[in-house]
CSV table of C-alpha atoms in Angstrom, one decimal:
chain,number,residue,atom,x,y,z
A,1,MET,CA,-20.9,3.9,8.8
A,2,GLN,CA,-24.0,2.2,10.6
A,3,THR,CA,-25.7,4.3,13.5
A,4,VAL,CA,-24.2,4.2,17.4
A,5,ALA,CA,-27.6,1.8,17.7
A,6,ALA,CA,-27.1,-0.4,14.6
A,7,ALA,CA,-23.8,-1.0,15.6
A,8,LEU,CA,-24.4,-1.7,19.3
A,9,ASP,CA,-27.1,-3.6,18.0
A,10,ARG,CA,-24.5,-5.7,16.1
A,11,LEU,CA,-21.8,-5.9,19.1
A,12,GLY,CA,-25.0,-7.1,21.2
A,13,GLU,CA,-25.2,-10.0,18.8
A,14,LEU,CA,-21.1,-10.2,18.7
A,15,ALA,CA,-21.1,-10.6,22.6
A,16,ALA,CA,-24.1,-13.1,22.4
A,17,SER,CA,-21.9,-15.6,20.5
A,18,PRO,CA,-20.8,-18.9,22.4
A,19,THR,CA,-17.0,-17.9,21.8
A,20,VAL,CA,-17.1,-14.4,23.3
A,21,ALA,CA,-20.0,-15.1,25.9
A,22,ARG,CA,-17.9,-17.9,27.3
A,23,LEU,CA,-15.0,-15.9,28.0
A,24,ALA,CA,-16.8,-13.2,29.4
A,25,SER,CA,-18.0,-15.5,32.0
A,26,ALA,CA,-14.9,-17.2,32.4
A,27,PHE,CA,-13.1,-13.6,33.3
A,28,GLU,CA,-16.0,-12.4,35.3
A,29,ALA,CA,-16.3,-15.5,37.6
A,30,ALA,CA,-12.2,-15.0,38.1
A,31,GLY,CA,-13.2,-11.4,39.4
A,32,HIS,CA,-11.3,-10.0,36.5
A,33,GLU,CA,-12.3,-7.5,33.7
A,34,LEU,CA,-12.3,-8.4,30.2
A,35,ALA,CA,-13.0,-6.2,26.8
A,36,LEU,CA,-13.4,-6.7,23.1
A,37,VAL,CA,-10.9,-4.2,21.5
A,38,GLY,CA,-9.9,-2.6,18.4
A,39,GLY,CA,-10.8,-4.0,15.2
A,40,PRO,CA,-13.9,-5.8,15.9
A,41,VAL,CA,-15.4,-2.8,17.9
A,42,ARG,CA,-14.2,-0.5,14.9
A,43,ASP,CA,-15.5,-2.3,12.4
A,44,ALA,CA,-18.9,-3.0,13.6
A,45,PHE,CA,-19.5,0.8,13.3
A,46,LEU,CA,-18.2,0.9,9.7
A,47,GLY,CA,-20.1,-2.3,8.9
A,48,ARG,CA,-17.5,-4.2,7.6
A,49,PRO,CA,-17.0,-8.1,8.5
A,50,VAL,CA,-15.7,-8.8,11.8
A,51,ASN,CA,-12.8,-11.4,11.3
A,52,ASP,CA,-10.7,-11.3,14.1
A,53,LEU,CA,-11.7,-11.0,18.0
A,54,ASP,CA,-8.9,-9.3,20.3
A,55,PHE,CA,-9.5,-8.7,24.0
A,56,THR,CA,-7.9,-6.9,26.5
A,57,THR,CA,-8.2,-7.7,30.3
A,58,ASP,CA,-6.1,-6.5,33.6
A,59,ALA,CA,-5.2,-10.0,33.7
A,60,THR,CA,-1.6,-11.0,33.6
A,61,PRO,CA,-0.9,-13.8,30.5
A,62,ASP,CA,-0.7,-16.3,33.4
A,63,GLN,CA,-3.7,-15.8,34.6
A,64,ILE,CA,-5.4,-15.4,31.2
A,65,LEU,CA,-3.9,-19.0,30.9
A,66,ALA,CA,-5.4,-20.4,33.9
A,67,ILE,CA,-9.0,-18.4,33.1
A,68,VAL,CA,-8.8,-20.1,29.0
A,69,LYS,CA,-7.4,-23.5,29.8
A,70,PRO,CA,-10.3,-24.9,31.3
A,71,ILE,CA,-12.8,-23.7,28.4
A,72,ALA,CA,-10.4,-23.9,25.2
A,73,GLU,CA,-10.1,-26.5,22.9
A,74,ALA,CA,-6.2,-25.0,22.1
A,75,HIS,CA,-4.1,-22.5,23.8
A,76,TRP,CA,-0.4,-20.9,23.3
A,77,ASP,CA,1.5,-18.5,24.5
A,78,ILE,CA,3.7,-17.5,21.4
A,79,GLY,CA,3.3,-13.9,22.5
A,80,ARG,CA,3.1,-14.3,26.2
A,81,ALA,CA,6.2,-11.8,26.6
A,82,PHE,CA,4.0,-9.2,25.0
A,83,GLY,CA,1.3,-10.4,27.4
A,84,THR,CA,-0.6,-12.1,24.6
A,85,ILE,CA,-2.2,-15.3,24.9
A,86,GLY,CA,-4.0,-16.8,22.0
A,87,ALA,CA,-7.0,-19.7,22.0
A,88,LYS,CA,-9.2,-21.4,20.4
A,89,ILE,CA,-13.0,-21.5,21.6
A,90,ALA,CA,-16.2,-22.5,20.3
A,91,GLY,CA,-14.3,-23.1,17.0
A,92,GLU,CA,-13.1,-19.7,16.9
A,93,THR,CA,-9.3,-18.1,17.8
A,94,VAL,CA,-9.3,-15.6,19.8
A,95,GLU,CA,-5.9,-13.3,21.2
A,96,ILE,CA,-6.2,-12.0,24.8
A,97,THR,CA,-3.9,-9.1,25.9
A,98,THR,CA,-2.9,-7.7,29.2
A,99,TYR,CA,-3.4,-4.1,29.5
A,100,ARG,CA,-0.5,-2.3,28.0
A,101,ALA,CA,1.5,1.1,28.5
A,102,ASP,CA,4.9,0.1,27.1
A,103,ALA,CA,6.8,2.6,24.8
A,104,TYR,CA,10.2,3.3,22.7
A,105,ASP,CA,13.3,3.9,25.2
A,106,GLY,CA,14.3,6.2,22.3
A,107,ASP,CA,17.0,4.2,20.8
A,108,SER,CA,15.5,0.4,20.4
A,109,ARG,CA,13.9,-1.1,17.5
A,110,LYS,CA,11.7,-2.9,19.9
A,111,PRO,CA,9.0,-1.6,22.7
A,112,GLU,CA,9.6,-1.8,26.2
A,113,VAL,CA,6.9,-3.8,27.4
A,114,VAL,CA,5.0,-2.6,30.2
A,115,PHE,CA,1.8,-4.4,31.8
A,116,GLY,CA,-1.1,-1.9,32.7
A,117,THR,CA,-4.0,-1.9,34.9
A,118,SER,CA,-6.6,0.7,33.0
A,119,LEU,CA,-8.7,0.0,30.3
A,120,GLU,CA,-8.9,4.0,29.2
A,121,ASP,CA,-5.3,3.9,29.8
A,122,ASP,CA,-4.4,1.1,27.8
A,123,LEU,CA,-7.1,2.7,24.9
A,124,THR,CA,-5.6,6.1,24.9
A,125,ARG,CA,-1.8,4.4,24.0
A,126,ARG,CA,-3.0,2.8,20.8
A,127,ASP,CA,-2.3,4.3,17.7
A,128,PHE,CA,-5.4,6.2,16.5
A,129,THR,CA,-8.7,6.8,18.0
A,130,VAL,CA,-11.0,4.7,15.8
A,131,ASN,CA,-9.0,1.3,17.0
A,132,ALA,CA,-9.3,2.9,20.5
A,133,LEU,CA,-12.6,1.7,21.1
A,134,ALA,CA,-13.5,-1.0,23.7
A,135,LEU,CA,-16.7,-2.9,24.4
A,136,ARG,CA,-16.7,-4.0,28.2
A,137,LEU,CA,-18.0,-7.6,29.0
A,138,PRO,CA,-20.5,-8.7,29.9
A,139,GLY,CA,-21.9,-6.0,30.9
A,140,LEU,CA,-21.5,-4.2,27.3
A,141,ALA,CA,-20.5,-1.0,27.9
A,142,LEU,CA,-18.9,1.0,25.4
A,143,VAL,CA,-15.7,2.7,25.7
A,144,ASP,CA,-14.3,5.7,23.7
A,145,PRO,CA,-12.2,7.7,26.0
A,146,SER,CA,-10.6,10.1,22.5
A,147,GLY,CA,-13.2,10.5,20.6
A,148,GLY,CA,-13.2,7.6,17.8
A,149,ILE,CA,-16.8,7.6,17.2
A,150,GLU,CA,-16.8,10.6,15.8
A,151,ASP,CA,-13.6,10.1,13.9
A,152,LEU,CA,-15.2,7.0,12.4
A,153,ILE,CA,-18.2,9.4,11.9
A,154,GLY,CA,-15.8,11.6,9.8
A,155,THR,CA,-13.6,9.0,8.6
A,156,THR,CA,-10.6,10.9,10.2
A,157,LEU,CA,-7.2,8.8,11.3
A,158,ARG,CA,-6.0,10.9,14.6
A,159,THR,CA,-3.6,9.8,17.7
A,160,PRO,CA,-5.2,9.7,21.1
A,161,ALA,CA,-2.4,11.5,22.5
A,162,ALA,CA,-0.5,14.1,20.6
A,163,PRO,CA,0.8,12.7,17.5
A,164,GLU,CA,4.9,13.0,18.3
A,165,GLN,CA,3.9,11.7,21.4
A,166,SER,CA,2.1,8.4,19.8
A,167,PHE,CA,5.1,8.4,16.9
A,168,GLY,CA,7.7,8.4,19.5
A,169,ASP,CA,6.5,5.4,21.6
A,170,ASP,CA,6.2,3.4,18.1
A,171,PRO,CA,7.3,4.9,15.1
A,172,LEU,CA,5.8,1.9,13.2
A,173,ARG,CA,2.6,3.8,13.7
A,174,MET,CA,3.4,6.4,11.0
A,175,LEU,CA,3.2,3.4,8.3
A,176,ARG,CA,0.0,2.1,9.9
A,177,ALA,CA,-1.6,5.6,9.4
A,178,ALA,CA,-0.9,5.1,5.3
A,179,ARG,CA,-2.3,1.6,5.8
A,180,PHE,CA,-5.6,2.4,7.5
A,181,SER,CA,-6.2,5.3,5.1
A,182,ALA,CA,-5.6,3.2,2.3
A,183,GLN,CA,-8.0,0.0,4.3
A,184,LEU,CA,-10.3,2.4,5.5
A,185,GLY,CA,-10.5,4.9,2.9
A,186,PHE,CA,-9.8,7.8,5.6
A,187,HIS,CA,-8.0,11.1,5.3
A,188,VAL,CA,-4.9,11.4,8.1
A,189,GLU,CA,-5.9,14.5,10.0
A,190,ASP,CA,-3.4,17.5,9.6
A,191,ALA,CA,-1.4,17.6,12.9
A,192,THR,CA,-1.1,13.9,12.3
A,193,ARG,CA,0.3,14.1,8.9
A,194,ASP,CA,2.5,16.6,9.7
A,195,ALA,CA,4.2,14.6,13.0
A,196,MET,CA,4.5,12.0,10.3
A,197,THR,CA,6.7,14.1,8.4
A,198,THR,CA,8.9,15.8,11.2
A,199,LEU,CA,9.2,12.8,12.7
A,200,ALA,CA,9.9,10.1,9.4
A,201,ALA,CA,13.5,9.7,10.1
A,202,GLU,CA,12.4,7.6,13.7
A,203,ILE,CA,11.0,4.8,11.0
A,204,ASP,CA,15.0,3.8,11.2
A,205,ARG,CA,14.7,2.2,14.7
A,206,ILE,CA,11.8,0.1,13.7
A,207,SER,CA,13.5,-3.8,12.7
A,208,ALA,CA,12.6,-4.7,8.8
A,209,GLU,CA,10.8,-7.5,9.4
A,210,ARG,CA,8.2,-4.6,11.1
A,211,VAL,CA,8.3,-2.3,8.3
A,212,ARG,CA,8.2,-5.4,5.7
A,213,ASP,CA,5.1,-6.6,7.5
A,214,GLU,CA,3.5,-3.1,7.7
A,215,LEU,CA,4.1,-2.4,3.7
A,216,SER,CA,2.9,-5.7,3.0
A,217,LYS,CA,-0.7,-5.3,4.7
A,218,LEU,CA,-0.9,-1.9,3.0
A,219,LEU,CA,0.0,-3.7,-0.6
A,220,LEU,CA,-2.8,-5.9,0.5
A,221,THR,CA,-5.5,-3.2,0.9
A,222,ASP,CA,-8.1,-2.9,-2.0
A,223,SER,CA,-6.7,-0.4,-3.2
A,224,PRO,CA,-3.1,1.0,-1.7
A,225,GLY,CA,-2.7,3.7,-4.0
A,226,GLY,CA,-3.5,6.2,-1.5
A,227,GLY,CA,-1.3,4.8,1.5
A,228,ILE,CA,1.7,5.1,-0.8
A,229,ARG,CA,1.0,8.3,-1.6
A,230,LEU,CA,1.0,9.3,2.1
A,231,LEU,CA,4.3,7.2,2.5
A,232,VAL,CA,6.0,9.1,-0.3
A,233,GLU,CA,4.8,13.1,0.6
A,234,SER,CA,5.7,12.4,4.4
A,235,GLY,CA,9.3,11.0,3.4
A,236,LEU,CA,8.6,7.8,5.1
A,237,ALA,CA,8.9,6.0,1.8
A,238,ALA,CA,12.6,7.5,0.9
A,239,ARG,CA,13.3,5.6,4.5
A,240,VAL,CA,11.8,2.3,3.9
A,241,LEU,CA,11.3,1.9,0.2
A,242,PRO,CA,13.3,4.8,-1.8
A,243,GLU,CA,13.0,3.3,-5.0
A,244,VAL,CA,9.5,4.4,-5.2
A,245,PRO,CA,9.8,8.1,-4.6
A,246,ALA,CA,13.0,8.4,-6.7
A,247,LEU,CA,10.3,7.2,-10.0
A,248,GLN,CA,9.3,11.4,-9.5
A,249,LEU,CA,12.1,11.7,-12.1
A,250,GLU,CA,13.2,15.2,-13.3
A,251,ARG,CA,11.2,17.0,-15.6
A,252,ASP,CA,13.2,18.6,-18.6
A,253,GLU,CA,11.2,20.8,-20.8
A,254,HIS,CA,12.8,19.6,-23.8
A,255,HIS,CA,12.4,15.8,-22.9
A,256,ARG,CA,9.2,15.0,-21.8
A,257,HIS,CA,8.3,11.6,-20.9
A,258,LYS,CA,5.7,9.5,-19.1
A,259,ASP,CA,5.5,10.3,-15.5
A,260,VAL,CA,6.9,7.0,-14.1
A,261,TYR,CA,6.0,7.4,-10.7
A,262,GLU,CA,2.4,8.1,-11.8
A,263,HIS,CA,2.1,5.5,-13.8
A,264,SER,CA,3.4,2.9,-11.5
A,265,LEU,CA,0.7,3.5,-9.5
A,266,THR,CA,-2.0,3.4,-12.1
A,267,VAL,CA,-0.1,0.0,-13.3
A,268,LEU,CA,-0.8,-1.3,-9.4
A,269,GLU,CA,-4.5,-0.3,-9.8
A,270,GLN,CA,-5.0,-2.1,-12.9
A,271,ALA,CA,-2.8,-5.2,-12.3
A,272,ILE,CA,-5.2,-5.5,-8.8
A,273,ALA,CA,-8.3,-5.4,-11.4
A,274,TYR,CA,-7.2,-8.0,-13.0
A,275,GLU,CA,-6.2,-10.0,-10.6
A,276,LYS,CA,-9.7,-9.7,-9.4
A,277,SER,CA,-11.2,-10.2,-12.6
A,278,ARG,CA,-9.5,-13.0,-14.3
A,279,GLY,CA,-9.5,-15.1,-10.8
A,280,VAL,CA,-6.5,-17.5,-11.2
A,281,LEU,CA,-4.5,-16.1,-8.8
A,282,ASP,CA,-5.1,-16.0,-5.0
A,283,SER,CA,-6.5,-12.6,-4.3
A,284,PRO,CA,-5.1,-10.5,-3.0
A,285,ASP,CA,-1.7,-11.5,-3.8
A,286,LEU,CA,1.5,-9.7,-2.6
A,287,VAL,CA,4.0,-10.8,-5.7
A,288,MET,CA,1.9,-9.6,-8.1
A,289,ARG,CA,1.4,-6.3,-6.3
A,290,LEU,CA,5.3,-5.7,-5.4
A,291,ALA,CA,6.0,-6.3,-9.2
A,292,ALA,CA,3.6,-3.8,-10.4
A,293,LEU,CA,4.7,-1.2,-8.0
A,294,LEU,CA,8.6,-1.7,-8.5
A,295,HIS,CA,8.5,-3.0,-12.4
A,296,ASP,CA,10.3,0.4,-13.4
A,297,ILE,CA,12.4,0.8,-10.3
A,298,GLY,CA,15.3,0.7,-12.7
A,299,LYS,CA,14.3,3.6,-15.1
A,300,PRO,CA,16.0,6.1,-12.6
A,301,ALA,CA,19.4,4.1,-13.3
A,302,THR,CA,18.9,4.1,-17.1
A,303,ARG,CA,17.5,7.4,-18.1
A,304,ARG,CA,19.4,8.9,-21.3
A,305,LEU,CA,18.2,12.1,-22.7
A,306,GLU,CA,18.6,11.4,-26.9
A,307,PRO,CA,18.5,13.8,-29.6
A,308,GLY,CA,15.5,15.5,-30.1
A,309,GLY,CA,13.6,15.3,-27.1
A,310,ALA,CA,13.5,11.5,-26.4
A,311,VAL,CA,14.1,10.2,-23.3
A,312,SER,CA,15.6,6.2,-22.9
A,313,PHE,CA,15.7,3.7,-20.6
A,314,TYR,CA,17.4,1.0,-22.0
A,315,HIS,CA,18.0,-2.3,-20.1
A,316,HIS,CA,15.8,-0.9,-17.2
A,317,ASP,CA,14.4,-4.4,-16.7
A,318,VAL,CA,17.3,-6.0,-15.7
A,319,VAL,CA,18.9,-3.3,-13.6
A,320,GLY,CA,15.2,-2.8,-11.6
A,321,ALA,CA,15.3,-6.8,-11.0
A,322,LYS,CA,18.4,-6.3,-9.4
A,323,LEU,CA,17.2,-3.1,-7.6
A,324,ALA,CA,14.1,-4.9,-6.6
A,325,ARG,CA,16.3,-8.1,-5.5
A,326,LYS,CA,18.3,-5.8,-3.2
A,327,ARG,CA,15.1,-3.9,-1.8
A,328,LEU,CA,13.3,-6.9,-0.8
A,329,ARG,CA,16.3,-8.7,0.7
A,330,ALA,CA,16.8,-5.8,2.9
A,331,LEU,CA,13.4,-5.7,4.3
A,332,ARG,CA,13.9,-9.6,4.8
A,333,PHE,CA,11.5,-10.9,2.1
A,334,ASP,CA,11.3,-14.4,1.8
A,335,ASN,CA,13.4,-15.8,-1.1
A,336,ASP,CA,10.6,-17.2,-2.6
A,337,THR,CA,8.5,-14.1,-3.0
A,338,VAL,CA,12.3,-12.4,-3.8
A,339,ALA,CA,13.0,-14.1,-6.8
A,340,ALA,CA,9.7,-13.9,-8.1
A,341,VAL,CA,9.5,-10.3,-7.9
A,342,ALA,CA,12.6,-9.7,-9.5
A,343,ARG,CA,11.6,-12.7,-12.4
A,344,LEU,CA,8.9,-10.8,-13.2
A,345,ILE,CA,10.4,-7.2,-13.5
A,346,GLU,CA,13.1,-8.6,-15.5
A,347,LEU,CA,10.5,-10.3,-17.8
A,348,HIS,CA,7.9,-7.0,-18.0
A,349,LEU,CA,9.2,-6.0,-21.2
A,350,ARG,CA,9.1,-8.8,-23.0
A,351,PHE,CA,5.7,-8.9,-24.4
A,352,PHE,CA,6.1,-5.6,-26.3
A,353,GLY,CA,8.2,-7.4,-28.9
A,354,TYR,CA,5.4,-9.3,-29.8
A,355,THR,CA,3.9,-6.1,-31.4
A,356,ASP,CA,6.9,-5.8,-33.6
A,357,GLY,CA,6.6,-8.9,-35.7
A,358,ALA,CA,4.5,-12.5,-35.7
A,359,TRP,CA,6.6,-14.6,-32.8
A,360,THR,CA,7.3,-18.0,-34.2
A,361,ASP,CA,5.5,-20.7,-32.0
A,362,SER,CA,9.6,-21.4,-30.3
A,363,ALA,CA,9.2,-17.5,-29.0
A,364,VAL,CA,6.0,-18.7,-27.4
A,365,ARG,CA,7.5,-21.7,-25.8
A,366,ARG,CA,10.7,-19.5,-24.9
A,367,TYR,CA,8.2,-17.2,-22.9
A,368,VAL,CA,6.3,-20.0,-21.4
A,369,ARG,CA,9.9,-21.1,-20.2
A,370,ASP,CA,11.4,-18.2,-18.6
A,371,ALA,CA,7.9,-17.2,-16.9
A,372,GLY,CA,8.0,-20.4,-15.9
A,373,ASP,CA,5.5,-20.5,-12.3
A,374,GLN,CA,5.3,-16.8,-12.6
A,375,LEU,CA,3.0,-16.9,-16.0
A,376,GLU,CA,-0.3,-16.3,-15.0
A,377,ARG,CA,1.5,-13.0,-12.8
A,378,LEU,CA,3.5,-12.4,-16.4
A,379,HIS,CA,0.3,-12.1,-18.0
A,380,ILE,CA,-1.4,-10.0,-15.6
A,381,LEU,CA,1.6,-7.3,-15.3
A,382,ALA,CA,1.9,-7.1,-19.3
A,383,ARG,CA,-1.7,-6.1,-19.3
A,384,ALA,CA,-1.5,-3.7,-16.7
A,385,ASP,CA,1.6,-2.0,-18.0
A,386,VAL,CA,-0.2,-0.4,-20.9
A,387,THR,CA,-1.3,2.9,-19.3
A,388,THR,CA,-1.4,4.9,-22.9
A,389,ARG,CA,-4.6,7.5,-23.2
A,390,ASN,CA,-4.2,6.2,-27.1
A,391,ARG,CA,-7.2,4.2,-27.2
A,392,ARG,CA,-6.2,2.8,-30.3
A,393,LYS,CA,-2.5,1.7,-29.3
A,394,ALA,CA,-4.6,0.5,-26.0
A,395,ASP,CA,-6.7,-1.9,-27.8
A,396,GLN,CA,-3.6,-3.1,-30.4
A,397,LEU,CA,-2.3,-3.9,-27.2
A,398,ALA,CA,-4.8,-5.6,-25.8
A,399,PHE,CA,-5.6,-7.8,-28.8
A,400,ALA,CA,-2.2,-8.8,-29.1
A,401,TYR,CA,-1.8,-10.1,-25.6
A,402,ASP,CA,-5.2,-11.9,-26.6
A,403,ASP,CA,-4.0,-13.5,-29.4
A,404,LEU,CA,-0.6,-14.4,-27.7
A,405,GLU,CA,-2.7,-16.1,-24.5
A,406,GLN,CA,-4.5,-18.1,-27.0
A,407,ARG,CA,-1.5,-19.4,-28.9
A,408,ILE,CA,-0.2,-20.2,-25.1
A,409,ALA,CA,-3.2,-22.1,-24.8
A,410,VAL,CA,-3.3,-24.0,-28.4
A,411,LEU,CA,0.0,-25.0,-27.7
A,412,ALA,CA,-0.4,-25.8,-24.2
A,413,GLU,CA,-3.1,-28.1,-25.2
A,414,GLU,CA,-1.0,-29.7,-28.1
A,415,GLU,CA,2.5,-30.0,-26.2
A,416,GLU,CA,1.9,-30.0,-22.8
A,417,LEU,CA,4.0,-26.4,-22.6
A,418,ALA,CA,4.1,-25.8,-18.9
A,419,ALA,CA,6.4,-28.4,-18.4
A,420,VAL,CA,8.5,-28.2,-21.5
A,421,ARG,CA,11.7,-30.3,-21.2
A,422,PRO,CA,13.6,-32.2,-23.5
A,423,GLU,CA,12.3,-35.8,-25.2
A,424,LEU,CA,15.2,-37.3,-23.3
A,425,ASP,CA,16.8,-37.7,-20.4
A,426,GLY,CA,20.1,-37.9,-18.7
A,427,ALA,CA,20.3,-41.5,-18.4
A,428,GLU,CA,19.1,-42.1,-22.0
A,429,ILE,CA,21.8,-39.6,-23.6
A,430,MET,CA,24.3,-41.0,-21.4
A,431,ARG,CA,23.5,-44.7,-23.0
A,432,ILE,CA,23.0,-43.5,-26.5
A,433,LEU,CA,26.3,-41.4,-26.7
A,434,ASP,CA,28.3,-44.2,-24.8
A,435,VAL,CA,29.4,-41.1,-22.0
A,436,LYS,CA,29.8,-41.2,-18.4
A,437,PRO,CA,27.9,-38.6,-16.0
A,438,GLY,CA,30.3,-35.0,-16.6
A,439,PRO,CA,29.9,-31.6,-18.6
A,440,VAL,CA,28.8,-32.9,-22.1
A,441,VAL,CA,25.9,-34.9,-20.3
A,442,GLY,CA,24.5,-31.3,-19.9
A,443,GLU,CA,25.7,-29.5,-23.0
A,444,ALA,CA,23.6,-32.5,-24.7
A,445,TYR,CA,20.5,-31.7,-22.7
A,446,ARG,CA,20.9,-28.5,-23.5
A,447,PHE,CA,21.1,-29.1,-27.5
A,448,LEU,CA,18.2,-30.9,-26.5
A,449,LEU,CA,15.9,-28.7,-24.9
A,450,GLU,CA,16.8,-25.8,-27.5
A,451,LEU,CA,15.5,-28.4,-30.3
A,452,ARG,CA,12.4,-28.8,-28.1
A,453,LEU,CA,11.7,-25.2,-27.9
A,454,ASP,CA,12.6,-24.6,-31.8
A,455,GLU,CA,10.6,-27.5,-33.6
A,456,GLY,CA,8.1,-28.8,-30.5
A,457,PRO,CA,7.7,-32.1,-29.9
A,458,ILE,CA,9.6,-34.3,-32.2
A,459,GLY,CA,9.4,-37.8,-30.7
A,460,PRO,CA,12.2,-39.9,-29.1
A,461,ASP,CA,13.3,-41.7,-32.2
A,462,ALA,CA,13.8,-38.3,-34.1
A,463,ALA,CA,15.5,-36.5,-31.0
A,464,THR,CA,17.7,-39.5,-30.5
A,465,GLU,CA,18.4,-39.1,-34.3
A,466,ARG,CA,19.3,-35.5,-34.4
A,467,LEU,CA,21.1,-36.0,-30.4
A,468,ARG,CA,23.7,-38.6,-32.8
A,469,ALA,CA,24.1,-36.0,-35.6
A,470,TRP,CA,24.9,-33.4,-33.3
A,471,TRP,CA,27.5,-35.5,-31.5
A,472,ALA,CA,29.1,-36.7,-34.3
A,473,GLN,CA,29.3,-33.1,-35.7
A,474,ARG,CA,30.8,-32.3,-32.3
A,475,GLU,CA,33.4,-34.9,-32.1
A,476,SER,CA,34.7,-34.2,-35.6
A,477,SER,CA,35.1,-30.1,-35.1
A,478,PRO,CA,38.6,-28.8,-33.9
A,479,SER,CA,37.2,-27.9,-30.7
A,480,GLY,CA,35.5,-30.8,-30.3
């Protein structure tokens, strides 16, 4: 947290930038108010980078367009129905929104858009006091009607109005509380937290797309664990991502087992660390983080209490992949994300067989083939899934995975492992066997692929010879 004087100096520098200065001058000349609002002002006080420039004004969307058109390199009105006009000015992207005073009607999944006339009223309708800050332009007057500066100093999340009213106006704000608590490292004050618990069912009024976007933003923070805990403790997770609180399996004094919920949060934390340290994936990586959080959600459905105090979760990888696919589709995630997360969950246990005995080159090839373009994420998930406190066991697993990655690297260099395919294509198969397109070509292709995986590259001539031998045997067999 910077001092108020240092933050104001930083805001002054921002206001003097070509983009902000040009906008402020244009709105003043048109006789309209303009203020830098929300995140940029908050982040100036927190010493965080200011990435987005958001403004608010008393001008209507039509008036905003009329003001920005002469000074913008480009402009767009995709958010016009909600009072927002976007523009590119002096090389920077900005959003300018008419003062708002909207609310939910109690049943709708979308807010009724109502434009306001006062900056102070607009700010007191916002989600949290730390976001209800504005800098009037061009005069550089700080506006803080709800005590946001004090809450920044106290690292507190609190709603400007009564939390029941604020969350009633937009229940998505309850998810935003979890996200901001993780993103900023702030604590949610008691009355706000209590209202989240009391009003958790109101989140059902929010569209799946908006819930998805907010959950994604939470997972993409540097340390999402605290926000996830808040969602679970408030009861919100039970309504938007019920598979996570379900990981809090009932304890049995005779069947002790690892706390699956805590384990999953630890895996998420460790996956984020690997994601950053390995530097291969773009970070933050949403697919990686979803897979880490959800990798064990099949355990509650597959939990079995075995004789002698053991607990088993047979096939929880397959069950978990199905559950993840169903949940992510319900949240309207795109098909590629759904498929990638489900595949990672399905494969996350595969590595643990590596320590039971030496894998053949064929097994390593199949591991790479099955992972496909998710291999790097699978590397991270498998490593992050080791949360044992037994140092010897943890080191053994780490060394084993180091060895596996080294073998993959060697085979990849020798065999172009990332593009494993038969050494004869479909056209060549039809020519060699003198057959027409049909199921038999696919059968021959699969035979050659298995041969490639088992033995590595053997060359087109040897592959042709093996194909003919396979074909002869197939034709001579009773079922051929």
